[in-house]
Each structure stands twice: as structure tokens, then as C-alpha cells.
């Protein structure tokens, strides 16, 4: 009898640690899967749940406020955000560098939708001096949404010491300075109103060090950490901050690559992408904005960071070679 008791005691000592390890492994696998694929999981969730649980959602103006401010709003994703938000009843403030383009986009929005528009011509690459004028022009408006979309990329992938110094300062002033100062500008009013959302458009290059786009990718890593920290910081004020991380989209920012601009299943056109991204507004604090980009992001994260860095380096080498072949006579 004593030997049987000892046997069962030893078996218990063996099984319990194994069971705990198995539970820990299952728990780690669940969270690992969610972390890597949470963007696509959230998109699916937000499509399915409204079909199961019927509820009357507030319109964007009711939920956040009457006006949406979009930086970098005369081309690409920023321009499409302006149209998508106008379609949902938001009045639009367009901020970009070229006044003629601003007027054209503003007129198109007002002729298409029953909303008001304003525009501010500002070059975010100029640095600190532009923000006081922007602040004065925005101070009387009920700003509910800020889309920090303006960004500057390399003209094509290249070594840091080959990139013009002026371009590097533009990238820093635009990609880091604009998102910081524009967010700081609208937060006080949003805190008082206890509503509002700041949408920061990042890039898939934030996910790992990206050689040959070193400064651009580093600026997007700043944007990621800035956004997620600010979201937590403003949580008690009922103000949301959303990180949107697109992969490749057919925009002029990617003109250096003819293969990217051809598009495809993995590379949507800007209208398709932005429509999907705006759908996630207020539904998730962190998203790729598009189901296919969510899958790409998740699969990419299956690789260790150093392998992703190597892959990014090789891809950008090919982009650089292709650019030189295409544009160098």
C-alpha cells in the first residue's frame, strides 16, 4: 500500500507541472495568435457582430463633433479620408501644401456631399513656424476628428549618406513634427468636450528596422509608440487615438516602384483601402485598416525581427535597382 501511495504521489508531481506547462503554452499560443492577427480578427469581428446584435449607432458628427481635420489631404489616403468622412456627414478642413489642389478638392467635396469645407495651405516641412496660423484658423471649430496623414518618404530606397540632407529634415519635420504638434493642438478642446478621435496613419515599415528607408521607417516607429502611448494617456478623457498601419497601397508615395503601382490583391487601390480603413474608425485602436493587410502583417510577424530586417533590405535593394533601371537613361 505504501508503494502504491508513493507511485501516485510521484505521478502527481510529474503530471501537475506538465499540465501547468500545457496551460501556459495554450495561453501563450492564444495571445500570440491574437497579437499577430488582431487586425484581421477585429475587422471580421466588426463585420459580424452588427449582424448579430442590432443597435443604432451614432453618426460620426454625433459621436465626435462636426468637423474633421485631415493633413496631407490633396492626394492619396488623406484625400480619400476627406471624401469618406464627408460622405458620413462630417464637415472637412483640408490642410496641405498646394492651394490650387486644396481648392479643387474642397469644391469637389462640396459639390458631391452636403457638408462645409475649409482649407489651410501649409508646408509641414517648414517646421515650427506654421503651427500658430493653423491653430488660429482651427480654434473656433468643433473638431471631432483629426487625421494625421501627411507624410514624406524617400524618393526611392537608398543609403542614408546618399539621401539629401534637406529631404531628411523634411521627413523628420513632417513625419514626427506634424503628428506631434497637430495632436497637441486639438487635444485641449477634445478633453473639454470629452469626445473626439485622432487617427494617425503609419506604415508597415514600422514593424521592423527597414534598411535603405532608415529614417522614414524610424519615423513610423516613433509614430506607433507615440500613438499607442497617447491613446492610453487620453483614455480617462474619453478621447480615442487610433493607429492605422497600411502595407503597400497604390499611391504616388510608391511611384519609385512600377510593380507596386500595378496593384493586385495584396496592394489595393487607394479608394478600396481607405473605405475599409474608415470602417474601423471608433471600432479599434490599432489596425492595418484592410483585411488583406491584416493577414500580411500577421504572417510577417511569424518571422523574427532580424529575418524581417533582412527581407526588407533585400526588397528595398530590388526596388532601388528597378528605380535606377526605370528612371536612369
mmCIF file of C-alpha atoms in Angstrom:
data_model
loop_
_atom_site.group_PDB
_atom_site.id
_atom_site.type_symbol
_atom_site.label_atom_id
_atom_site.label_comp_id
_atom_site.label_asym_id
_atom_site.label_seq_id
_atom_site.Cartn_x
_atom_site.Cartn_y
_atom_site.Cartn_z
ATOM 1 C CA UNK A 1 0.000 0.000 0.000
ATOM 2 C CA UNK A 2 2.888 2.297 0.827
ATOM 3 C CA UNK A 3 4.488 1.634 -2.548
ATOM 4 C CA UNK A 4 1.202 2.487 -4.355
ATOM 5 C CA UNK A 5 0.888 5.760 -2.463
ATOM 6 C CA UNK A 6 4.449 6.702 -3.339
ATOM 7 C CA UNK A 7 3.777 5.819 -7.002
ATOM 8 C CA UNK A 8 0.682 8.033 -7.161
ATOM 9 C CA UNK A 9 2.493 10.845 -5.344
ATOM 10 C CA UNK A 10 5.393 10.754 -7.818
ATOM 11 C CA UNK A 11 2.934 10.587 -10.725
ATOM 12 C CA UNK A 12 1.126 13.618 -9.324
ATOM 13 C CA UNK A 13 4.410 15.520 -9.004
ATOM 14 C CA UNK A 14 5.158 14.690 -12.655
ATOM 15 C CA UNK A 15 1.710 15.385 -14.147
ATOM 16 C CA UNK A 16 0.956 18.690 -12.406
ATOM 17 C CA UNK A 17 3.999 20.568 -13.806
ATOM 18 C CA UNK A 18 3.319 19.141 -17.280
ATOM 19 C CA UNK A 19 -0.328 20.250 -17.065
ATOM 20 C CA UNK A 20 0.698 23.726 -15.946
ATOM 21 C CA UNK A 21 3.189 23.949 -18.800
ATOM 22 C CA UNK A 22 0.468 22.838 -21.246
ATOM 23 C CA UNK A 23 -1.930 25.505 -19.940
ATOM 24 C CA UNK A 24 0.811 28.121 -20.133
ATOM 25 C CA UNK A 25 1.555 27.020 -23.696
ATOM 26 C CA UNK A 26 -2.116 27.231 -24.722
ATOM 27 C CA UNK A 27 -2.409 30.668 -23.109
ATOM 28 C CA UNK A 28 0.752 31.885 -24.879
ATOM 29 C CA UNK A 29 -0.474 30.497 -28.222
ATOM 30 C CA UNK A 30 -3.849 32.243 -27.899
ATOM 31 C CA UNK A 31 -2.267 35.619 -27.153
ATOM 32 C CA UNK A 32 0.480 35.141 -29.752
ATOM 33 C CA UNK A 33 -2.177 34.436 -32.400
ATOM 34 C CA UNK A 34 -4.273 37.399 -31.311
ATOM 35 C CA UNK A 35 -1.299 39.776 -31.221
ATOM 36 C CA UNK A 36 -0.105 38.783 -34.695
ATOM 37 C CA UNK A 37 -3.503 38.622 -36.357
ATOM 38 C CA UNK A 38 -5.544 41.043 -34.241
ATOM 39 C CA UNK A 39 -6.094 43.477 -37.098
ATOM 40 C CA UNK A 40 -7.891 40.928 -39.277
ATOM 41 C CA UNK A 41 -9.637 39.432 -36.226
ATOM 42 C CA UNK A 42 -11.015 42.868 -35.297
ATOM 43 C CA UNK A 43 -12.131 43.561 -38.867
ATOM 44 C CA UNK A 44 -14.017 40.245 -39.017
ATOM 45 C CA UNK A 45 -15.480 40.900 -35.551
ATOM 46 C CA UNK A 46 -16.709 44.353 -36.560
ATOM 47 C CA UNK A 47 -18.353 42.958 -39.692
ATOM 48 C CA UNK A 48 -20.097 40.029 -37.992
ATOM 49 C CA UNK A 49 -21.205 41.455 -34.620
ATOM 50 C CA UNK A 50 -23.541 44.173 -36.028
ATOM 51 C CA UNK A 51 -25.373 41.443 -37.964
ATOM 52 C CA UNK A 52 -25.937 39.504 -34.729
ATOM 53 C CA UNK A 53 -26.545 42.375 -32.300
ATOM 54 C CA UNK A 54 -28.660 45.097 -33.884
ATOM 55 C CA UNK A 55 -28.111 48.522 -32.366
ATOM 56 C CA UNK A 56 -28.497 52.084 -33.539
ATOM 57 C CA UNK A 57 -25.040 53.626 -33.824
ATOM 58 C CA UNK A 58 -24.488 57.360 -33.571
ATOM 59 C CA UNK A 59 -23.341 59.140 -36.699
ATOM 60 C CA UNK A 60 -19.737 60.373 -36.714
ATOM 61 C CA UNK A 61 -20.775 64.036 -36.145
ATOM 62 C CA UNK A 62 -22.970 62.981 -33.199
ATOM 63 C CA UNK A 63 -20.262 60.795 -31.707
ATOM 64 C CA UNK A 64 -17.216 63.020 -32.189
ATOM 65 C CA UNK A 65 -18.139 66.543 -33.357
ATOM 66 C CA UNK A 66 -18.983 68.384 -36.578
ATOM 67 C CA UNK A 67 -15.540 68.966 -38.104
ATOM 68 C CA UNK A 68 -12.786 66.634 -39.303
ATOM 69 C CA UNK A 69 -9.267 67.924 -39.978
ATOM 70 C CA UNK A 70 -7.123 65.986 -42.462
ATOM 71 C CA UNK A 71 -3.459 66.751 -43.112
ATOM 72 C CA UNK A 72 -1.898 65.812 -46.446
ATOM 73 C CA UNK A 73 -5.410 65.872 -47.885
ATOM 74 C CA UNK A 74 -4.967 66.595 -51.599
ATOM 75 C CA UNK A 75 -3.592 63.200 -52.649
ATOM 76 C CA UNK A 76 -3.708 59.540 -51.775
ATOM 77 C CA UNK A 77 -5.079 58.233 -48.490
ATOM 78 C CA UNK A 78 -5.576 61.712 -46.997
ATOM 79 C CA UNK A 79 -7.724 62.866 -49.904
ATOM 80 C CA UNK A 80 -9.829 59.713 -49.729
ATOM 81 C CA UNK A 81 -10.279 60.100 -45.964
ATOM 82 C CA UNK A 82 -11.685 63.565 -46.670
ATOM 83 C CA UNK A 83 -14.248 62.148 -49.114
ATOM 84 C CA UNK A 84 -15.142 59.169 -46.906
ATOM 85 C CA UNK A 85 -15.693 61.365 -43.840
ATOM 86 C CA UNK A 86 -17.686 63.900 -45.885
ATOM 87 C CA UNK A 87 -19.871 61.042 -47.106
ATOM 88 C CA UNK A 88 -20.598 60.293 -43.446
ATOM 89 C CA UNK A 89 -21.699 63.873 -42.754
ATOM 90 C CA UNK A 90 -18.503 65.448 -41.423
ATOM 91 C CA UNK A 91 -17.516 68.998 -42.345
ATOM 92 C CA UNK A 92 -13.948 68.938 -43.613
ATOM 93 C CA UNK A 93 -10.832 71.053 -43.009
ATOM 94 C CA UNK A 94 -8.212 70.269 -45.637
ATOM 95 C CA UNK A 95 -4.573 71.024 -44.808
ATOM 96 C CA UNK A 96 -1.908 70.591 -47.443
ATOM 97 C CA UNK A 97 0.863 72.468 -49.203
ATOM 98 C CA UNK A 98 -0.621 73.485 -52.576
ATOM 99 C CA UNK A 99 -3.530 75.949 -52.514
ATOM 100 C CA UNK A 100 -4.765 75.152 -56.045
ATOM 101 C CA UNK A 101 -5.128 71.462 -55.127
ATOM 102 C CA UNK A 102 -6.867 72.361 -51.859
ATOM 103 C CA UNK A 103 -9.430 74.478 -53.707
ATOM 104 C CA UNK A 104 -10.050 71.705 -56.234
ATOM 105 C CA UNK A 105 -10.618 69.044 -53.559
ATOM 106 C CA UNK A 106 -12.797 71.371 -51.438
ATOM 107 C CA UNK A 107 -15.023 72.201 -54.411
ATOM 108 C CA UNK A 108 -15.343 68.535 -55.347
ATOM 109 C CA UNK A 109 -16.373 67.584 -51.798
ATOM 110 C CA UNK A 110 -18.979 70.360 -51.526
ATOM 111 C CA UNK A 111 -20.439 69.549 -54.943
ATOM 112 C CA UNK A 112 -20.731 65.863 -54.001
ATOM 113 C CA UNK A 113 -21.876 65.995 -50.367
ATOM 114 C CA UNK A 114 -23.990 68.379 -48.257
ATOM 115 C CA UNK A 115 -21.155 69.461 -46.000
ATOM 116 C CA UNK A 116 -18.974 72.513 -45.444
ATOM 117 C CA UNK A 117 -15.261 72.695 -46.186
ATOM 118 C CA UNK A 118 -12.372 74.921 -45.219
ATOM 119 C CA UNK A 119 -8.763 74.706 -46.301
ATOM 120 C CA UNK A 120 -5.394 75.794 -44.932
ATOM 121 C CA UNK A 121 -2.314 75.944 -47.138
ATOM 122 C CA UNK A 122 0.677 74.889 -45.003
ATOM 123 C CA UNK A 123 4.008 73.207 -45.694
ATOM 124 C CA UNK A 124 4.687 70.870 -42.772
ATOM 125 C CA UNK A 125 8.272 70.513 -43.958
ATOM 126 C CA UNK A 126 8.910 74.100 -42.848
ATOM 127 C CA UNK A 127 8.924 73.206 -39.163
ATOM 128 C CA UNK A 128 7.667 75.146 -36.135
ATOM 129 C CA UNK A 129 6.642 78.405 -37.818
ATOM 130 C CA UNK A 130 3.449 77.120 -39.484
ATOM 131 C CA UNK A 131 1.545 75.926 -36.419
ATOM 132 C CA UNK A 132 0.422 79.211 -34.901
ATOM 133 C CA UNK A 133 -1.503 80.138 -38.061
ATOM 134 C CA UNK A 134 -3.114 76.687 -38.221
ATOM 135 C CA UNK A 135 -4.131 76.977 -34.558
ATOM 136 C CA UNK A 136 -5.768 80.355 -35.117
ATOM 137 C CA UNK A 137 -7.774 79.073 -38.077
ATOM 138 C CA UNK A 138 -8.996 75.985 -36.205
ATOM 139 C CA UNK A 139 -9.795 77.497 -32.796
ATOM 140 C CA UNK A 140 -13.476 78.355 -33.472
ATOM 141 C CA UNK A 141 -14.358 74.941 -34.945
ATOM 142 C CA UNK A 142 -15.870 71.945 -33.160
ATOM 143 C CA UNK A 143 -13.135 69.494 -34.149
ATOM 144 C CA UNK A 144 -14.149 65.899 -33.553
ATOM 145 C CA UNK A 145 -11.720 64.039 -35.823
ATOM 146 C CA UNK A 146 -8.073 64.702 -36.669
ATOM 147 C CA UNK A 147 -6.464 62.520 -39.339
ATOM 148 C CA UNK A 148 -2.689 62.893 -39.197
ATOM 149 C CA UNK A 149 -1.986 61.604 -42.675
ATOM 150 C CA UNK A 150 0.699 63.945 -44.019
ATOM 151 C CA UNK A 151 3.960 62.107 -44.574
ATOM 152 C CA UNK A 152 7.191 62.254 -46.514
ATOM 153 C CA UNK A 153 9.019 59.236 -47.901
ATOM 154 C CA UNK A 154 12.344 58.758 -49.660
ATOM 155 C CA UNK A 155 12.150 59.432 -53.389
ATOM 156 C CA UNK A 156 13.427 55.858 -53.714
ATOM 157 C CA UNK A 157 15.193 53.435 -51.321
ATOM 158 C CA UNK A 158 18.816 54.427 -50.778
ATOM 159 C CA UNK A 159 21.741 54.516 -48.335
ATOM 160 C CA UNK A 160 21.487 57.162 -45.635
ATOM 161 C CA UNK A 161 24.586 59.049 -46.793
ATOM 162 C CA UNK A 162 23.132 59.356 -50.316
ATOM 163 C CA UNK A 163 19.837 60.900 -49.170
ATOM 164 C CA UNK A 164 19.869 64.728 -49.454
ATOM 165 C CA UNK A 165 20.099 66.477 -46.081
ATOM 166 C CA UNK A 166 17.100 68.710 -46.888
ATOM 167 C CA UNK A 167 14.973 65.628 -47.556
ATOM 168 C CA UNK A 168 15.973 64.092 -44.225
ATOM 169 C CA UNK A 169 14.889 67.257 -42.392
ATOM 170 C CA UNK A 170 11.595 67.200 -44.292
ATOM 171 C CA UNK A 171 10.976 63.600 -43.206
ATOM 172 C CA UNK A 172 11.692 64.470 -39.573
ATOM 173 C CA UNK A 173 9.632 67.689 -39.591
ATOM 174 C CA UNK A 174 6.687 66.102 -41.393
ATOM 175 C CA UNK A 175 6.553 62.538 -40.071
ATOM 176 C CA UNK A 176 7.488 63.327 -36.473
ATOM 177 C CA UNK A 177 6.771 67.040 -36.035
ATOM 178 C CA UNK A 178 3.347 67.249 -37.698
ATOM 179 C CA UNK A 179 1.725 64.326 -35.882
ATOM 180 C CA UNK A 180 3.062 65.593 -32.552
ATOM 181 C CA UNK A 181 2.098 69.242 -32.865
ATOM 182 C CA UNK A 182 -1.263 68.719 -34.611
ATOM 183 C CA UNK A 183 -2.305 66.235 -31.912
ATOM 184 C CA UNK A 184 -1.204 68.609 -29.164
ATOM 185 C CA UNK A 185 -3.218 71.376 -30.834
ATOM 186 C CA UNK A 186 -6.606 69.616 -30.809
ATOM 187 C CA UNK A 187 -6.352 67.685 -27.538
ATOM 188 C CA UNK A 188 -7.376 70.510 -25.133
ATOM 189 C CA UNK A 189 -10.721 71.051 -26.889
ATOM 190 C CA UNK A 190 -11.357 67.303 -27.132
ATOM 191 C CA UNK A 191 -10.667 66.941 -23.419
ATOM 192 C CA UNK A 192 -13.154 69.698 -22.578
ATOM 193 C CA UNK A 193 -15.796 68.149 -24.865
ATOM 194 C CA UNK A 194 -14.950 64.633 -23.634
ATOM 195 C CA UNK A 195 -15.129 63.301 -27.166
ATOM 196 C CA UNK A 196 -13.014 63.094 -30.281
ATOM 197 C CA UNK A 197 -10.641 60.795 -32.129
ATOM 198 C CA UNK A 198 -7.129 61.272 -33.521
ATOM 199 C CA UNK A 199 -6.239 58.957 -36.404
ATOM 200 C CA UNK A 200 -2.527 58.530 -37.137
ATOM 201 C CA UNK A 201 -1.581 56.963 -40.470
ATOM 202 C CA UNK A 202 1.581 54.922 -40.121
ATOM 203 C CA UNK A 203 3.238 52.348 -42.413
ATOM 204 C CA UNK A 204 4.176 48.668 -42.452
ATOM 205 C CA UNK A 205 7.792 49.822 -42.263
ATOM 206 C CA UNK A 206 7.213 50.432 -38.539
ATOM 207 C CA UNK A 207 7.218 46.674 -37.905
ATOM 208 C CA UNK A 208 10.989 46.214 -38.169
ATOM 209 C CA UNK A 209 14.165 48.171 -38.931
ATOM 210 C CA UNK A 210 13.994 48.892 -42.672
ATOM 211 C CA UNK A 211 17.387 49.396 -44.328
ATOM 212 C CA UNK A 212 17.522 51.809 -47.299
ATOM 213 C CA UNK A 213 14.458 53.566 -45.834
ATOM 214 C CA UNK A 214 16.136 54.013 -42.470
ATOM 215 C CA UNK A 215 14.881 57.441 -41.410
ATOM 216 C CA UNK A 216 11.385 57.004 -42.864
ATOM 217 C CA UNK A 217 10.891 53.660 -41.086
ATOM 218 C CA UNK A 218 12.295 55.054 -37.828
ATOM 219 C CA UNK A 219 9.841 57.971 -38.020
ATOM 220 C CA UNK A 220 6.974 55.498 -38.333
ATOM 221 C CA UNK A 221 8.227 53.589 -35.291
ATOM 222 C CA UNK A 222 8.072 56.890 -33.403
ATOM 223 C CA UNK A 223 4.515 57.376 -34.679
ATOM 224 C CA UNK A 224 3.484 53.914 -33.498
ATOM 225 C CA UNK A 225 4.805 54.362 -29.958
ATOM 226 C CA UNK A 226 3.501 57.933 -29.801
ATOM 227 C CA UNK A 227 0.010 56.824 -30.845
ATOM 228 C CA UNK A 228 -0.343 53.857 -28.502
ATOM 229 C CA UNK A 229 1.004 55.849 -25.536
ATOM 230 C CA UNK A 230 -1.263 58.814 -26.299
ATOM 231 C CA UNK A 231 -4.295 56.532 -26.568
ATOM 232 C CA UNK A 232 -3.666 55.340 -23.019
ATOM 233 C CA UNK A 233 -2.920 58.881 -21.838
ATOM 234 C CA UNK A 234 -6.283 60.185 -23.110
ATOM 235 C CA UNK A 235 -8.369 57.182 -22.094
ATOM 236 C CA UNK A 236 -9.835 58.878 -18.994
ATOM 237 C CA UNK A 237 -10.799 61.914 -21.107
ATOM 238 C CA UNK A 238 -12.924 59.725 -23.428
ATOM 239 C CA UNK A 239 -10.708 60.743 -26.372
ATOM 240 C CA UNK A 240 -9.618 57.984 -28.747
ATOM 241 C CA UNK A 241 -6.350 57.681 -30.661
ATOM 242 C CA UNK A 242 -6.189 55.157 -33.500
ATOM 243 C CA UNK A 243 -3.082 53.744 -35.172
ATOM 244 C CA UNK A 244 -3.615 52.775 -38.831
ATOM 245 C CA UNK A 245 -0.763 50.754 -40.346
ATOM 246 C CA UNK A 246 -1.209 50.155 -44.075
ATOM 247 C CA UNK A 247 1.082 47.921 -46.077
ATOM 248 C CA UNK A 248 1.563 48.800 -49.773
ATOM 249 C CA UNK A 249 -1.247 50.888 -51.330
ATOM 250 C CA UNK A 250 -1.362 52.365 -54.832
ATOM 251 C CA UNK A 251 -0.413 55.963 -54.010
ATOM 252 C CA UNK A 252 2.123 58.322 -55.538
ATOM 253 C CA UNK A 253 4.343 57.794 -52.478
ATOM 254 C CA UNK A 254 5.230 54.447 -54.083
ATOM 255 C CA UNK A 255 5.948 55.825 -57.550
ATOM 256 C CA UNK A 256 9.516 54.546 -57.270
ATOM 257 C CA UNK A 257 8.201 51.014 -57.967
ATOM 258 C CA UNK A 258 6.225 50.176 -61.103
ATOM 259 C CA UNK A 259 5.389 46.741 -59.656
ATOM 260 C CA UNK A 260 3.745 48.291 -56.560
ATOM 261 C CA UNK A 261 1.823 50.783 -58.687
ATOM 262 C CA UNK A 262 0.387 47.919 -60.764
ATOM 263 C CA UNK A 263 -1.541 46.864 -57.665
ATOM 264 C CA UNK A 264 -3.189 43.495 -57.072
ATOM 265 C CA UNK A 265 -4.892 41.533 -54.303
ATOM 266 C CA UNK A 266 -2.169 42.443 -51.780
ATOM 267 C CA UNK A 267 -1.870 46.052 -52.997
ATOM 268 C CA UNK A 268 -5.313 47.711 -53.124
ATOM 269 C CA UNK A 269 -6.101 50.982 -54.835
ATOM 270 C CA UNK A 270 -6.459 53.958 -52.531
ATOM 271 C CA UNK A 271 -10.286 54.077 -52.703
ATOM 272 C CA UNK A 272 -10.650 50.425 -51.680
ATOM 273 C CA UNK A 273 -8.123 50.728 -48.881
ATOM 274 C CA UNK A 274 -9.445 53.959 -47.396
ATOM 275 C CA UNK A 275 -13.075 52.843 -47.441
ATOM 276 C CA UNK A 276 -12.053 49.808 -45.377
ATOM 277 C CA UNK A 277 -9.854 51.872 -43.047
ATOM 278 C CA UNK A 278 -12.618 54.407 -42.292
ATOM 279 C CA UNK A 279 -14.914 51.475 -41.443
ATOM 280 C CA UNK A 280 -12.596 50.713 -38.478
ATOM 281 C CA UNK A 281 -12.954 54.265 -37.081
ATOM 282 C CA UNK A 282 -14.016 54.046 -33.449
ATOM 283 C CA UNK A 283 -14.007 50.245 -33.568
ATOM 284 C CA UNK A 284 -10.331 49.512 -32.887
ATOM 285 C CA UNK A 285 -7.374 51.439 -31.517
ATOM 286 C CA UNK A 286 -4.842 49.650 -33.712
ATOM 287 C CA UNK A 287 -5.473 48.292 -37.207
ATOM 288 C CA UNK A 288 -3.937 47.733 -40.622
ATOM 289 C CA UNK A 289 -7.213 49.090 -41.989
ATOM 290 C CA UNK A 290 -7.708 46.362 -44.574
ATOM 291 C CA UNK A 291 -8.316 42.627 -44.149
ATOM 292 C CA UNK A 292 -5.600 41.550 -46.584
ATOM 293 C CA UNK A 293 -3.061 43.833 -44.937
ATOM 294 C CA UNK A 294 -4.030 42.287 -41.605
ATOM 295 C CA UNK A 295 -3.117 38.853 -42.943
ATOM 296 C CA UNK A 296 0.161 40.150 -44.405
ATOM 297 C CA UNK A 297 1.051 41.800 -41.117
ATOM 298 C CA UNK A 298 0.290 38.635 -39.154
ATOM 299 C CA UNK A 299 2.280 36.334 -41.450
ATOM 300 C CA UNK A 300 5.199 38.768 -41.474
ATOM 301 C CA UNK A 301 5.336 38.743 -37.667
ATOM 302 C CA UNK A 302 5.824 34.981 -37.690
ATOM 303 C CA UNK A 303 9.441 35.742 -38.601
ATOM 304 C CA UNK A 304 11.957 37.011 -36.031
ATOM 305 C CA UNK A 305 12.779 40.709 -36.324
ATOM 306 C CA UNK A 306 16.295 40.126 -37.681
ATOM 307 C CA UNK A 307 14.898 37.977 -40.528
ATOM 308 C CA UNK A 308 12.259 40.611 -41.319
ATOM 309 C CA UNK A 309 15.043 43.190 -41.442
ATOM 310 C CA UNK A 310 16.995 41.071 -43.927
ATOM 311 C CA UNK A 311 13.866 40.606 -46.072
ATOM 312 C CA UNK A 312 13.183 44.366 -46.006
ATOM 313 C CA UNK A 313 16.791 45.072 -47.013
ATOM 314 C CA UNK A 314 16.642 42.688 -49.973
ATOM 315 C CA UNK A 315 13.258 44.008 -51.101
ATOM 316 C CA UNK A 316 14.465 47.611 -50.995
ATOM 317 C CA UNK A 317 17.617 46.702 -52.908
ATOM 318 C CA UNK A 318 15.383 45.343 -55.675
ATOM 319 C CA UNK A 319 13.232 48.489 -55.565
ATOM 320 C CA UNK A 320 16.355 50.661 -55.834
ATOM 321 C CA UNK A 321 17.737 48.659 -58.760
ATOM 322 C CA UNK A 322 14.358 48.788 -60.512
ATOM 323 C CA UNK A 323 14.143 52.541 -59.950
ATOM 324 C CA UNK A 324 17.548 53.141 -61.485
ATOM 325 C CA UNK A 325 16.683 50.920 -64.453
ATOM 326 C CA UNK A 326 13.392 52.761 -64.974
ATOM 327 C CA UNK A 327 14.479 56.363 -64.484
ATOM 328 C CA UNK A 328 18.186 56.440 -65.300
ATOM 329 C CA UNK A 329 18.982 56.868 -69.002
#
